[in-house]
Coordinates of C-alpha atoms in Angstrom, one line a residue:
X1 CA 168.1 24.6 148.7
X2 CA 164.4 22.8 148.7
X3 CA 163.5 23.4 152.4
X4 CA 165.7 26.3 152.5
X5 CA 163.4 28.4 150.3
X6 CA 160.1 26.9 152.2
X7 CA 161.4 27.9 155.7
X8 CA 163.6 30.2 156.0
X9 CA 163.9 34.0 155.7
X10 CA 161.5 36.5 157.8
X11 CA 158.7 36.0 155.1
X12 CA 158.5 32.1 155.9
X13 CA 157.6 33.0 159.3
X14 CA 153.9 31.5 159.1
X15 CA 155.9 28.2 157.5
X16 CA 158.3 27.8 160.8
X17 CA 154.9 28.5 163.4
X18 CA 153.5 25.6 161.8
X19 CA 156.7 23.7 162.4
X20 CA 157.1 24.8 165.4
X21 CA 153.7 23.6 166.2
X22 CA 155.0 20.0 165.8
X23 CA 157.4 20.7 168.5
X24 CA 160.4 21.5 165.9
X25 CA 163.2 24.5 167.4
X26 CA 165.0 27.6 165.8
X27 CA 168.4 25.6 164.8
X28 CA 166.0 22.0 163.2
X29 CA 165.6 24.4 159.9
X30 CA 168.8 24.9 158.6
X31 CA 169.9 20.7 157.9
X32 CA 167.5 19.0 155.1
X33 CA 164.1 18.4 156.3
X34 CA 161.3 15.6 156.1
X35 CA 157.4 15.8 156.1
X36 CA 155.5 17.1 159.6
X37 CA 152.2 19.0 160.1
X38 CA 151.1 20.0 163.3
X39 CA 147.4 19.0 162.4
X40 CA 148.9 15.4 162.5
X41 CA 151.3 15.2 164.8
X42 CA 148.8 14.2 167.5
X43 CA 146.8 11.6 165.4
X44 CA 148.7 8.4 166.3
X45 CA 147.4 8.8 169.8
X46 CA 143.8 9.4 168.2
X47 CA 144.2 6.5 165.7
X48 CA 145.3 3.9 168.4
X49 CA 141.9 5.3 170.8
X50 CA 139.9 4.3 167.4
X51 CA 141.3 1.0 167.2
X52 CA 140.7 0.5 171.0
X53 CA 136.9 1.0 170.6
X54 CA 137.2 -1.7 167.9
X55 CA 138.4 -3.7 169.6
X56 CA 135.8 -3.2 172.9
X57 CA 133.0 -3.7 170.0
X58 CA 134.7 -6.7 169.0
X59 CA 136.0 -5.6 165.5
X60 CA 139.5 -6.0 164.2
X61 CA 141.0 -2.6 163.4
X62 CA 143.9 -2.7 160.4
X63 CA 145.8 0.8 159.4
X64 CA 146.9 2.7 156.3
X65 CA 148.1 5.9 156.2
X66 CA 147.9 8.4 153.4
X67 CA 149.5 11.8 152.6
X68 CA 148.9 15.3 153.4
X69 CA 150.6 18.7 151.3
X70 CA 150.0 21.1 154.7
X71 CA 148.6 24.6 153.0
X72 CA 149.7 26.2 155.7
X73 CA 153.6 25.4 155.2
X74 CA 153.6 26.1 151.4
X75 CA 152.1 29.5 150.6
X76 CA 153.3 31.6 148.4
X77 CA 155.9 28.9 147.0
X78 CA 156.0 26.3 144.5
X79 CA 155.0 23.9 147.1
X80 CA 151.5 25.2 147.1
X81 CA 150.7 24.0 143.6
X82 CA 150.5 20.5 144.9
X83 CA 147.8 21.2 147.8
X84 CA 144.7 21.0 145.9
X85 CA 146.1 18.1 143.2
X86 CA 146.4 15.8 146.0
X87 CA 142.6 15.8 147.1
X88 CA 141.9 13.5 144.3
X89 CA 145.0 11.4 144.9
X90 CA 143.9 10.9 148.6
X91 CA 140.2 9.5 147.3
X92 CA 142.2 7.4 145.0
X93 CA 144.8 6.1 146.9
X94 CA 141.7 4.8 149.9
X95 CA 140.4 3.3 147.0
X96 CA 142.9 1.3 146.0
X97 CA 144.1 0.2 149.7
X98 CA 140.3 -0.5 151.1
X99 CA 139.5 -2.5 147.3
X100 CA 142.1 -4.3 147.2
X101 CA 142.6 -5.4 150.8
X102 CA 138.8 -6.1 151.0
X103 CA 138.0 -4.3 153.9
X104 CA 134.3 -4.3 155.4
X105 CA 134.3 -0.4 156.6
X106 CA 136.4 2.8 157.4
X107 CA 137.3 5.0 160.1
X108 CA 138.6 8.3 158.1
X109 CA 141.1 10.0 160.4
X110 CA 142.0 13.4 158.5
X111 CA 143.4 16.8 159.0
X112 CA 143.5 19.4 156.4
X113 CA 141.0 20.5 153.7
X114 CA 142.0 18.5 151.0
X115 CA 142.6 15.0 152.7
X116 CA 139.1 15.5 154.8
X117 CA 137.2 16.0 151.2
X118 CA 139.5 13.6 149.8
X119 CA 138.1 11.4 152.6
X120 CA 134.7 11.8 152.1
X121 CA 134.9 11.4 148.3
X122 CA 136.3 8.2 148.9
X123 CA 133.7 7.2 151.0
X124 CA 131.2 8.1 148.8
X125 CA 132.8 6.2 145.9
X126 CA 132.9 2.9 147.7
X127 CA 129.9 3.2 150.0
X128 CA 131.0 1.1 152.8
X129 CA 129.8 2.0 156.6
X130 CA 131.9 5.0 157.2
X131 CA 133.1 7.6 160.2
X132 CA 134.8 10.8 159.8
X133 CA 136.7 12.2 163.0
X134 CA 138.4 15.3 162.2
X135 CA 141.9 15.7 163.9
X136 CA 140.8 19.2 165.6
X137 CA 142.0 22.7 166.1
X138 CA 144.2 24.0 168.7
X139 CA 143.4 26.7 171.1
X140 CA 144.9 29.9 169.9
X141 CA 147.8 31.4 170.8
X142 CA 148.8 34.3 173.3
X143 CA 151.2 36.8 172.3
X144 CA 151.6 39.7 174.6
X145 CA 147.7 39.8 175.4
X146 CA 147.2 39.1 172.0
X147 CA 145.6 36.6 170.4
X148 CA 147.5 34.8 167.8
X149 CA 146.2 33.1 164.9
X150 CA 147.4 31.8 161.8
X151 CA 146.5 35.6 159.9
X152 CA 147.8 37.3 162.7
X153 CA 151.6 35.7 161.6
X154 CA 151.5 36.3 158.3
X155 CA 150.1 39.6 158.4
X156 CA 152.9 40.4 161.0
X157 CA 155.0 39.7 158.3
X158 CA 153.6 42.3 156.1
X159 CA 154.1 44.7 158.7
X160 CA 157.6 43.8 159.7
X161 CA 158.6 44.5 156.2
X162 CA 156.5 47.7 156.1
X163 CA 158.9 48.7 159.2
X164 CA 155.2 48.3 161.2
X165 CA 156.8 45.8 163.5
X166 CA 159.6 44.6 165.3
X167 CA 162.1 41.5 164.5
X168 CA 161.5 40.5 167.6
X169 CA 157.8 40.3 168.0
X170 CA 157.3 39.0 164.8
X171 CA 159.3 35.9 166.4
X172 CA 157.4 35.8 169.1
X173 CA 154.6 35.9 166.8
X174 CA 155.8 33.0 165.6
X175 CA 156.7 30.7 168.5
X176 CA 153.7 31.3 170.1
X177 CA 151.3 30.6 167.4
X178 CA 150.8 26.8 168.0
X179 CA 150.0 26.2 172.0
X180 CA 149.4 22.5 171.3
X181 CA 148.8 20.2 168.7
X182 CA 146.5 20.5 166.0
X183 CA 145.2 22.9 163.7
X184 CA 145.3 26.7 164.0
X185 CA 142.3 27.9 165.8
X186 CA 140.8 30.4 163.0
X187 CA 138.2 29.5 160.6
X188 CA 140.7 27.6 158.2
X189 CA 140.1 25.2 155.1
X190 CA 140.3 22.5 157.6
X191 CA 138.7 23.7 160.6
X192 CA 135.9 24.5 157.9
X193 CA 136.0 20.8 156.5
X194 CA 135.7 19.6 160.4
X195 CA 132.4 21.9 160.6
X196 CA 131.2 20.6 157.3
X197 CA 131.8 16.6 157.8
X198 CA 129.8 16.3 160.9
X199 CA 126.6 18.8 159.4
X200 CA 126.7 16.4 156.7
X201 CA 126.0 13.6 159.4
X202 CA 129.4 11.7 158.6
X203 CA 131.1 12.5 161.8
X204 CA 129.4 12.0 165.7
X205 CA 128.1 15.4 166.9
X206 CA 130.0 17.7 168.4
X207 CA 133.4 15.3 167.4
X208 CA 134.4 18.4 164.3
X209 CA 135.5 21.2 166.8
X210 CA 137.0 18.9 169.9
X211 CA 140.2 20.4 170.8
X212 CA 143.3 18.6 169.2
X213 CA 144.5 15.6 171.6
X214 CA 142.4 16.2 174.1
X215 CA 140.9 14.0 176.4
X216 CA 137.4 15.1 175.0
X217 CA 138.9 13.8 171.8
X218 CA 140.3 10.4 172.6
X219 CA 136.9 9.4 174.3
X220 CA 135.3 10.3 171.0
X221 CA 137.8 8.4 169.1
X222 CA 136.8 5.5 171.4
X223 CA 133.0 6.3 170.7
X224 CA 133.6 6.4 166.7
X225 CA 135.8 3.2 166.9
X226 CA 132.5 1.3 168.9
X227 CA 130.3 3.3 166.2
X228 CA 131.5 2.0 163.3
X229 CA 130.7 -1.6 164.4
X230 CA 127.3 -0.7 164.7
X231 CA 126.9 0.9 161.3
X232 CA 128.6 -2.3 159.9
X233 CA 125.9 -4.4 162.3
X234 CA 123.1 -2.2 160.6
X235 CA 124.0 -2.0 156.9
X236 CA 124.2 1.9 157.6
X237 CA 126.2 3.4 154.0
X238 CA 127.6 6.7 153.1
X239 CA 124.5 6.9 150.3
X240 CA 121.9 6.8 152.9
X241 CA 123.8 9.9 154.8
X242 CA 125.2 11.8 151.7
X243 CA 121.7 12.7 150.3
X244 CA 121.2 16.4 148.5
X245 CA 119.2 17.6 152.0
X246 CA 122.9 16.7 153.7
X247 CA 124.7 18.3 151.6
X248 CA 122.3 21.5 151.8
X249 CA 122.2 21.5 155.7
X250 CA 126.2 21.3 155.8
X251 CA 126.2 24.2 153.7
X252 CA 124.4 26.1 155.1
X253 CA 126.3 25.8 158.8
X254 CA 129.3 26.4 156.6
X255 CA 127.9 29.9 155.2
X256 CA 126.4 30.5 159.2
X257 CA 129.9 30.3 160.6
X258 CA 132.1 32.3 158.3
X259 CA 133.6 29.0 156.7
X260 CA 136.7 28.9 154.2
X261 CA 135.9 29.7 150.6
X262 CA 137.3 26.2 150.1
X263 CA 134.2 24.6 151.2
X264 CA 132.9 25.8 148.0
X265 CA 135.0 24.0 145.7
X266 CA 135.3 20.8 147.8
X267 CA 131.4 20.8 148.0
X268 CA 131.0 20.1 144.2
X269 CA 133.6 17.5 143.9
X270 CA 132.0 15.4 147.1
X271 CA 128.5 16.0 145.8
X272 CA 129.5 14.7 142.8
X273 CA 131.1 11.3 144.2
X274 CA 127.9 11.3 145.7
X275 CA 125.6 11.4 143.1
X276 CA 124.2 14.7 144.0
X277 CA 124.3 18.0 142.4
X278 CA 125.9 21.2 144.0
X279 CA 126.9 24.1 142.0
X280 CA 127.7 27.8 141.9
X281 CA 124.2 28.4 141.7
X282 CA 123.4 25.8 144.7
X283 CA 125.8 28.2 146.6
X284 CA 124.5 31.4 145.7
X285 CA 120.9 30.4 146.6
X286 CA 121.6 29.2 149.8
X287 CA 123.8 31.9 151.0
X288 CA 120.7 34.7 149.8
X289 CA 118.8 32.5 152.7
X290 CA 121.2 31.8 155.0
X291 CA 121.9 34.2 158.0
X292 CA 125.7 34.6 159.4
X293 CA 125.3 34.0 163.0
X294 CA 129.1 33.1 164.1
X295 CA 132.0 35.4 163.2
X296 CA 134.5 33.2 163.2
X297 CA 138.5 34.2 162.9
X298 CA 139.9 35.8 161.1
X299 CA 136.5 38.0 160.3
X300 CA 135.5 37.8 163.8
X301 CA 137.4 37.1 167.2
X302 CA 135.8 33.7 167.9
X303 CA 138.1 30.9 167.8
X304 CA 136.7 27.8 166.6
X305 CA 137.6 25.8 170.0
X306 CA 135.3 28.7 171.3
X307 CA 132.8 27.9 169.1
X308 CA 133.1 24.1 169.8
X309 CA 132.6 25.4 173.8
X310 CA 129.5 27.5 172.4
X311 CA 127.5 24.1 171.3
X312 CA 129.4 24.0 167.9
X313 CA 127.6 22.5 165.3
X314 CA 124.8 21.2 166.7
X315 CA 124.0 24.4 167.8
X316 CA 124.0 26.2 164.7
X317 CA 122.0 23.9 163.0
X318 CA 119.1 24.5 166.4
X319 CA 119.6 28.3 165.7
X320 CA 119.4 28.0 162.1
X321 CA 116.0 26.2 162.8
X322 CA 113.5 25.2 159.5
X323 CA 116.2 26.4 157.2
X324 CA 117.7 22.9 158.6
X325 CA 116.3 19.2 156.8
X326 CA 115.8 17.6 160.2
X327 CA 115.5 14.0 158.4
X328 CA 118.7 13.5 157.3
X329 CA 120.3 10.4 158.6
X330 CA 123.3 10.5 160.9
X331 CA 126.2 8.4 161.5
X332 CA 125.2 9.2 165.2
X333 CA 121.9 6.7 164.9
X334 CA 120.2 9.6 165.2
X335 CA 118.6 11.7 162.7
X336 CA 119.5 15.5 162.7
X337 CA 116.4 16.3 164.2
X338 CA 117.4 14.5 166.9
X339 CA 121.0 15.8 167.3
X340 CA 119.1 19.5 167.5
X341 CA 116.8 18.7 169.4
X342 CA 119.4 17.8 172.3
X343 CA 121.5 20.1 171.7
X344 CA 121.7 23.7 173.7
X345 CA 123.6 27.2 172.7
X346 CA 125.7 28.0 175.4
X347 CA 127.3 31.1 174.6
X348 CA 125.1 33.4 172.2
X349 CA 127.9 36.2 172.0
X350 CA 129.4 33.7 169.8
X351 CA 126.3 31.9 168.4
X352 CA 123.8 34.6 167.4
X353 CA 120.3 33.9 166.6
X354 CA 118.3 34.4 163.7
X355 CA 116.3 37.3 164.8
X356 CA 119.6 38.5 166.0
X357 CA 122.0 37.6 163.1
X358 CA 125.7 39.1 162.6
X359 CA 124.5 39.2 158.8
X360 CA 121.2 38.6 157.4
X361 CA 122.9 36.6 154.6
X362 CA 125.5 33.8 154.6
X363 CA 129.2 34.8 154.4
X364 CA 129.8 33.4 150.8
X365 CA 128.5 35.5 147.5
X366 CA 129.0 33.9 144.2
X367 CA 129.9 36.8 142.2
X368 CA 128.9 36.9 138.2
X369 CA 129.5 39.8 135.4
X370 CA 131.6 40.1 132.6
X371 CA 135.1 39.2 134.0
X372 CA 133.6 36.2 135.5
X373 CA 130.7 34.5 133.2
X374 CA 131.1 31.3 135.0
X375 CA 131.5 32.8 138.7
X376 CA 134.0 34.2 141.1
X377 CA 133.5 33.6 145.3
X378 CA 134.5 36.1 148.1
X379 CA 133.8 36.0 151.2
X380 CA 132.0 38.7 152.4
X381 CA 132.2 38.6 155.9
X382 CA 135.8 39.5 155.6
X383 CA 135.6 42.7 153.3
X384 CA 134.8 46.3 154.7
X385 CA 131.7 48.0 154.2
X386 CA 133.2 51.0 152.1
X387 CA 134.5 48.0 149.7
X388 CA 131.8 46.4 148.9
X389 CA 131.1 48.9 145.5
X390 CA 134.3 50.3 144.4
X391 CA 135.5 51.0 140.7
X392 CA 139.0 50.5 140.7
X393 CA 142.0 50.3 138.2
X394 CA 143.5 46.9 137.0
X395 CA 147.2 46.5 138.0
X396 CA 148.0 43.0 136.6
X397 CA 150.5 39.9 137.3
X398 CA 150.8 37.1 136.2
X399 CA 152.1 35.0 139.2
X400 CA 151.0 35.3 142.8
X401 CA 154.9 36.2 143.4
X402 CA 154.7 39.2 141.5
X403 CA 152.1 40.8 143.3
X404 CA 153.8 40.3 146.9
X405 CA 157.1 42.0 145.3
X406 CA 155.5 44.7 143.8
X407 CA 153.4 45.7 147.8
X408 CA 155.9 44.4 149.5
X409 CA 157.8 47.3 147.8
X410 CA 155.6 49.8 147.8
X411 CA 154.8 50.1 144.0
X412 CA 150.8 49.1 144.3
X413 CA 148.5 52.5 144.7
X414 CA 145.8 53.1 147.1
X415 CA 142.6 52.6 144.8
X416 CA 143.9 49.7 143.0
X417 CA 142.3 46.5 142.0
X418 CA 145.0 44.1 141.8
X419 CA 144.8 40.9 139.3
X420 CA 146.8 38.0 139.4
X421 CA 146.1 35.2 136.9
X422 CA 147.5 32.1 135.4
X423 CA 146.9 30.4 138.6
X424 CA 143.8 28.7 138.1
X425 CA 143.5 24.6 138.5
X426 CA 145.0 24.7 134.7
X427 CA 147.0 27.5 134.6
X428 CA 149.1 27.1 138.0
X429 CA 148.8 24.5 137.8
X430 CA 146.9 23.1 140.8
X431 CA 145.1 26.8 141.9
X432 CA 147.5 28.0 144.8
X433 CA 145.7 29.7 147.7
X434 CA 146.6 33.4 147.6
X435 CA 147.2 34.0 151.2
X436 CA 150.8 35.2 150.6
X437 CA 149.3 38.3 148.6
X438 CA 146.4 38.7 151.0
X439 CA 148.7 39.1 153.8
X440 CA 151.5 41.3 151.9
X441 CA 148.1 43.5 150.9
X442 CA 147.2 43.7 154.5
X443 CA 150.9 44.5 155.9
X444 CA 151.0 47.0 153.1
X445 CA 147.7 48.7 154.9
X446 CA 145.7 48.5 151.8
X447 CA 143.1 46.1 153.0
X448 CA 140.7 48.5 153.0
X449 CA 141.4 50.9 149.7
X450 CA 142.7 47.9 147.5
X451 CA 141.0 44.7 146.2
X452 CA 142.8 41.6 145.2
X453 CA 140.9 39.3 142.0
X454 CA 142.1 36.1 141.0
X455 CA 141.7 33.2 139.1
X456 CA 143.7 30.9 141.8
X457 CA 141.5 30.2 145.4
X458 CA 141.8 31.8 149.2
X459 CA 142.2 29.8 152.2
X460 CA 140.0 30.2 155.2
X461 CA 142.4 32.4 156.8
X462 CA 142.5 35.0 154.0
X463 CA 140.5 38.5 155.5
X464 CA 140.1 41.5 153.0
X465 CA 138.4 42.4 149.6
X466 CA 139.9 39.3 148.1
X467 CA 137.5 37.7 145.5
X468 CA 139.2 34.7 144.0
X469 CA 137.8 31.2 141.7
X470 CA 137.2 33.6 138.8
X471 CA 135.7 31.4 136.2
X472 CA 136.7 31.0 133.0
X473 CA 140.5 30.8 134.2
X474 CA 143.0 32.9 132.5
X475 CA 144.1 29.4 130.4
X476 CA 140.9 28.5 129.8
X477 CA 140.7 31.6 127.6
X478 CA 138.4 33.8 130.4
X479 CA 138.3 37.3 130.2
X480 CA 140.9 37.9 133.4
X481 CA 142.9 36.9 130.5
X482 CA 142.6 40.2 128.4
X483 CA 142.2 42.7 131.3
X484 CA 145.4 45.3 130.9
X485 CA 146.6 47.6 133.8
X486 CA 144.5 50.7 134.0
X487 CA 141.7 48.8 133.1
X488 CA 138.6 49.9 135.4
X489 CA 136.9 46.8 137.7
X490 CA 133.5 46.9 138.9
X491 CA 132.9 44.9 142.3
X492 CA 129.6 45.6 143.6
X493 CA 129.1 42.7 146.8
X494 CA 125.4 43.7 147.0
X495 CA 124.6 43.1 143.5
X496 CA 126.9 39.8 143.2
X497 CA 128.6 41.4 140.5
X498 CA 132.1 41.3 138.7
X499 CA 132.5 43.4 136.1
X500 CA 135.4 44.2 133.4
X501 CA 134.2 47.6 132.4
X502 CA 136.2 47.8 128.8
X503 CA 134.4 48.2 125.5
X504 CA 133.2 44.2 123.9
X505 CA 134.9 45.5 120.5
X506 CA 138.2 46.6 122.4
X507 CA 138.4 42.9 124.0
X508 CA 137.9 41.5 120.8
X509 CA 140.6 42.9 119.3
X510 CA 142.8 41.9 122.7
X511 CA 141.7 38.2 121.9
X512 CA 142.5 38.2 118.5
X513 CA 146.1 38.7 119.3
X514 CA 146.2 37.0 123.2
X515 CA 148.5 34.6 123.3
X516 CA 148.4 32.0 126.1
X517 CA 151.1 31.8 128.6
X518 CA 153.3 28.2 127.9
X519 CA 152.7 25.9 130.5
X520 CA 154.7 26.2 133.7
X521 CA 155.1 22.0 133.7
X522 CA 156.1 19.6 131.4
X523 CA 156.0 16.3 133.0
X524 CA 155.1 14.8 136.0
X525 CA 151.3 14.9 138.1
X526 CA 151.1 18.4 137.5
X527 CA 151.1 18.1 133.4
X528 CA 148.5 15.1 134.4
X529 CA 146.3 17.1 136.5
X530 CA 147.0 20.8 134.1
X531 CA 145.7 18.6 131.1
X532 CA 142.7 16.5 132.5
X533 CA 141.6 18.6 135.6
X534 CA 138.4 20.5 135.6
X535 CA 137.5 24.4 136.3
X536 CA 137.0 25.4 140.0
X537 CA 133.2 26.0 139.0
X538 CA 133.0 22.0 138.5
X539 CA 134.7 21.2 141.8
X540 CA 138.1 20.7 140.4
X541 CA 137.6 17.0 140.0
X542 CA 139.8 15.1 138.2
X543 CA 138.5 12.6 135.4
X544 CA 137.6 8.9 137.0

């Protein structure tokens, strides 16, 4: 009954569009099932172009694959716990193949937010001449004159159930999510991590938003295959590239295009391979002087193939102007004053300039009070105006399952500040995205009276008051682990704050009789990774 409970049923219709996507039918989901994503379905075809221009610049290309838990077809299910573990395990696992075979250099071929991170913490680790090309998105898809993205499924679920939509067009929903190959077209996890990897200079310019198999693509598979021969000629190393002014500039195109929350927590753990230091505070800094000048899906209507047509990232980073370190070294050959200075904003419906911003600050606020001491992250952009200060009531669960039961049936309250905890990188373990309760939220048309806290994470396709990282965990003893229904939440967005609004001598007494929930996992990675992992404030790294 594994693939059974992942894919079928009308609430696993975001799981079959992704299937789908890899060119799989209606009647290929009810026999057992293997592995298919697809964000990878096209990258033989872009690994074999790498290995061409290898070739032309006279290298000798060898291939190893590694794994990939696909977010997108494991939400809300079990499945989801082993997304984030298997970041680390992807650093680890290049390690191990590109030590012990001795290779001189790496082409990093990745879709996905944790195996592009994953990817670039590996080649930070072993600092050998390194290229990033990102596997791409897709063009959205059309649904009666509607576009479809991957929110636009899963929220069609919620509305299905709420008797807001029909059986029938959620299905077509669902088939015609995934045009082509690749990625969904919305500002997702991955999408976000392509943006990120070439603004840090890893990746050739423009390469992080090429549509998925295209011919645009292939050529600059061939380019990055030639490229990495000269990087090896030159001596050219991830720790000239990954320096604290990359890592700066990369944030802040991720905070001027509406990226994934994600970004956040993948930030830390690559800065720290690197030997740089990136924190909550990093964030919050740089968002506070970073304008939002794209609106990307699912905040905005841009798609990020649009984006990509717009100028992409170059473009950004010339709009952005002397927020941007123009020295940084590029695996281009060029620095990134040079990539700006050639590059040209073609569209600025979509790419907005600073004296004309979509927000004066970046789309990512670190949130800090006293239900998260060490932090909590929402993404702003998402989150109407009339919610950014609300007082609401606590309505509490302890699973991320419990809350889509309880508004998928009705039984959540305008006004209501719903809390689901225990699913934290301890706690869950492995910090499941909380897209299945965003989306039942949504359907349930409370997006805009209800707010959802969390000490699991959000993926890039997550829209609403939904403010999520909270830091201390629940099993790390934080306060979301003594808040009680009824209690009242203060979220003010302007003022970054989070704020349990109970008496200090009332909590005390709660913690003086709290007992911690068991742990969910005996044996196996996840006891590993729910024993030695770290909070999602520290990147979620794993001990090395």
């Amino acid at each position: 009954m594994r693939s059974d409970e992942q894919y079928l049923g009308v609430e696993r219709s975001l799981q079959r569009a992704w299937a789908k996507g890899a060119g799989l039918n209606d009647e290929e989901f009810e026999p057992p099932m293997i592995d298919f994503s697809p964000e990878n379905i096209h990258l033989r075809q872009v690994g074999d172009a790498v290995k061409s221009g290898i070739r032309m610049a006279g290298g000798t290309p060898c291939e190893f694959n590694t794994f990939h838990v696909t977010d997108s077809e494991t939400f809300a299910s079990v499945g989801m716990r082993y997304v984030l573990p298997s970041r680390d395990l992807v650093a680890d696992m290049i390690e191990l193949m590109v030590e012990g075979h001795r290779f001189d250099a790496m082409v990093l071929i990745g879709s996905g937010d944790k195996v592009v991170p994953g990817m670039v913490m590996a080649a930070a680790r072993l600092d050998l001449p390194s290229v990033m090309l990102y596997g791409g998105p897709t063009r959205a898809g059309v649904y009666r004159n509607r576009k479809v993205f991957l929110e636009t499924v899963y929220d069609g679920v919620g509305e299905h159930l709420m008797g807001k939509l029909s059986k029938e067009d959620l299905k077509g929903l669902e088939d015609n999510h995934f045009p082509f190959a690749g990625a969904c077209d919305t500002a997702t996890s991955g999408n976000t991590a392509g943006i990120y990897t070439e603004a840090l200079g890893l990746a050739l310019p423009n390469s992080g938003t090429l549509p998925a198999g295209s011919n645009y693509q292939l050529r600059a598979a061939k380019y990055t295959g030639m490229r990495i021969m000269e990087l090896v000629k030159d001596d050219v190393r991830p720790s000239r590239i990954l320096t604290q002014e990359a890592f700066e500039n990369a944030m802040r195109v991720g905070l001027a295009v509406g990226g994934s929350t994600n970004m956040v927590l993948h930030m830390i753990a690559m800065a720290k391979e690197a030997g740089v230091e990136v924190t909550f505070d990093t964030w919050d800094r740089l968002s506070r002087e970073t304008p939002t000048l794209v609106k990307l899906a699912p905040s905005g209507s841009w798609g990020v193939t649009e984006f990509g047509e717009a100028g992409g990232v170059p473009a950004v980073m010339k709009a952005l102007e002397d927020l941007i370190h123009t020295d940084t070294v590029t695996v281009s050959g060029k620095t990134t004053g040079d990539v700006i200075r050639q590059a040209e904003i073609w569209n600025r419906d979509c790419i907005r300039s600073r004296n004309d911003p979509v927000e004066p600050e970046g789309s990512i606020y670190i949130l800090k009070g006293s239900l998260a001491p060490g932090g909590a992250i929402v993404k702003s952009s998402g989150v109407a105006r009339d919610m950014w200060e609300a007082v609401l009531p606590a309505r509490v669960f302890e699973d991320e399952e419990g809350a889509i039961e309880a508004l998928r049936g009705g039984r959540v309250q305008p006004g209501t500040c719903v809390v689901i905890r225990n699913e934290g990188t301890r706690g869950g373990p492995g910090m499941r995205e909380m897209l299945g309760a965003t989306s039942a939220l949504m359907g349930a048309g409370l997006g805009n009276s209800c707010a959802l806290v969390t000490d699991g994470r959000f993926s890039g396709a997550t829209h609403g008051p939904a403010i999520g990282y909270v830091t201390p965990e629940a099993a790390r003893d934080g306060p979301i682990a003594l808040v009680e229904d009824g209690d009242p939440i203060r979220i003010d967005l302007s003022d970054r704050k989070l704020d349990l609004l109970v008496a200090p001598e009332v909590l005390e007494e709660r913690r003086n009789r709290y007992s911690p929930m068991p742990p969910r996992v005996a044996r196996g990675y996840l006891k590993h990774y729910a024993d030695t992992v770290a909070p999602a404030s520290e990147g979620a790294v794993m001990p090395r």
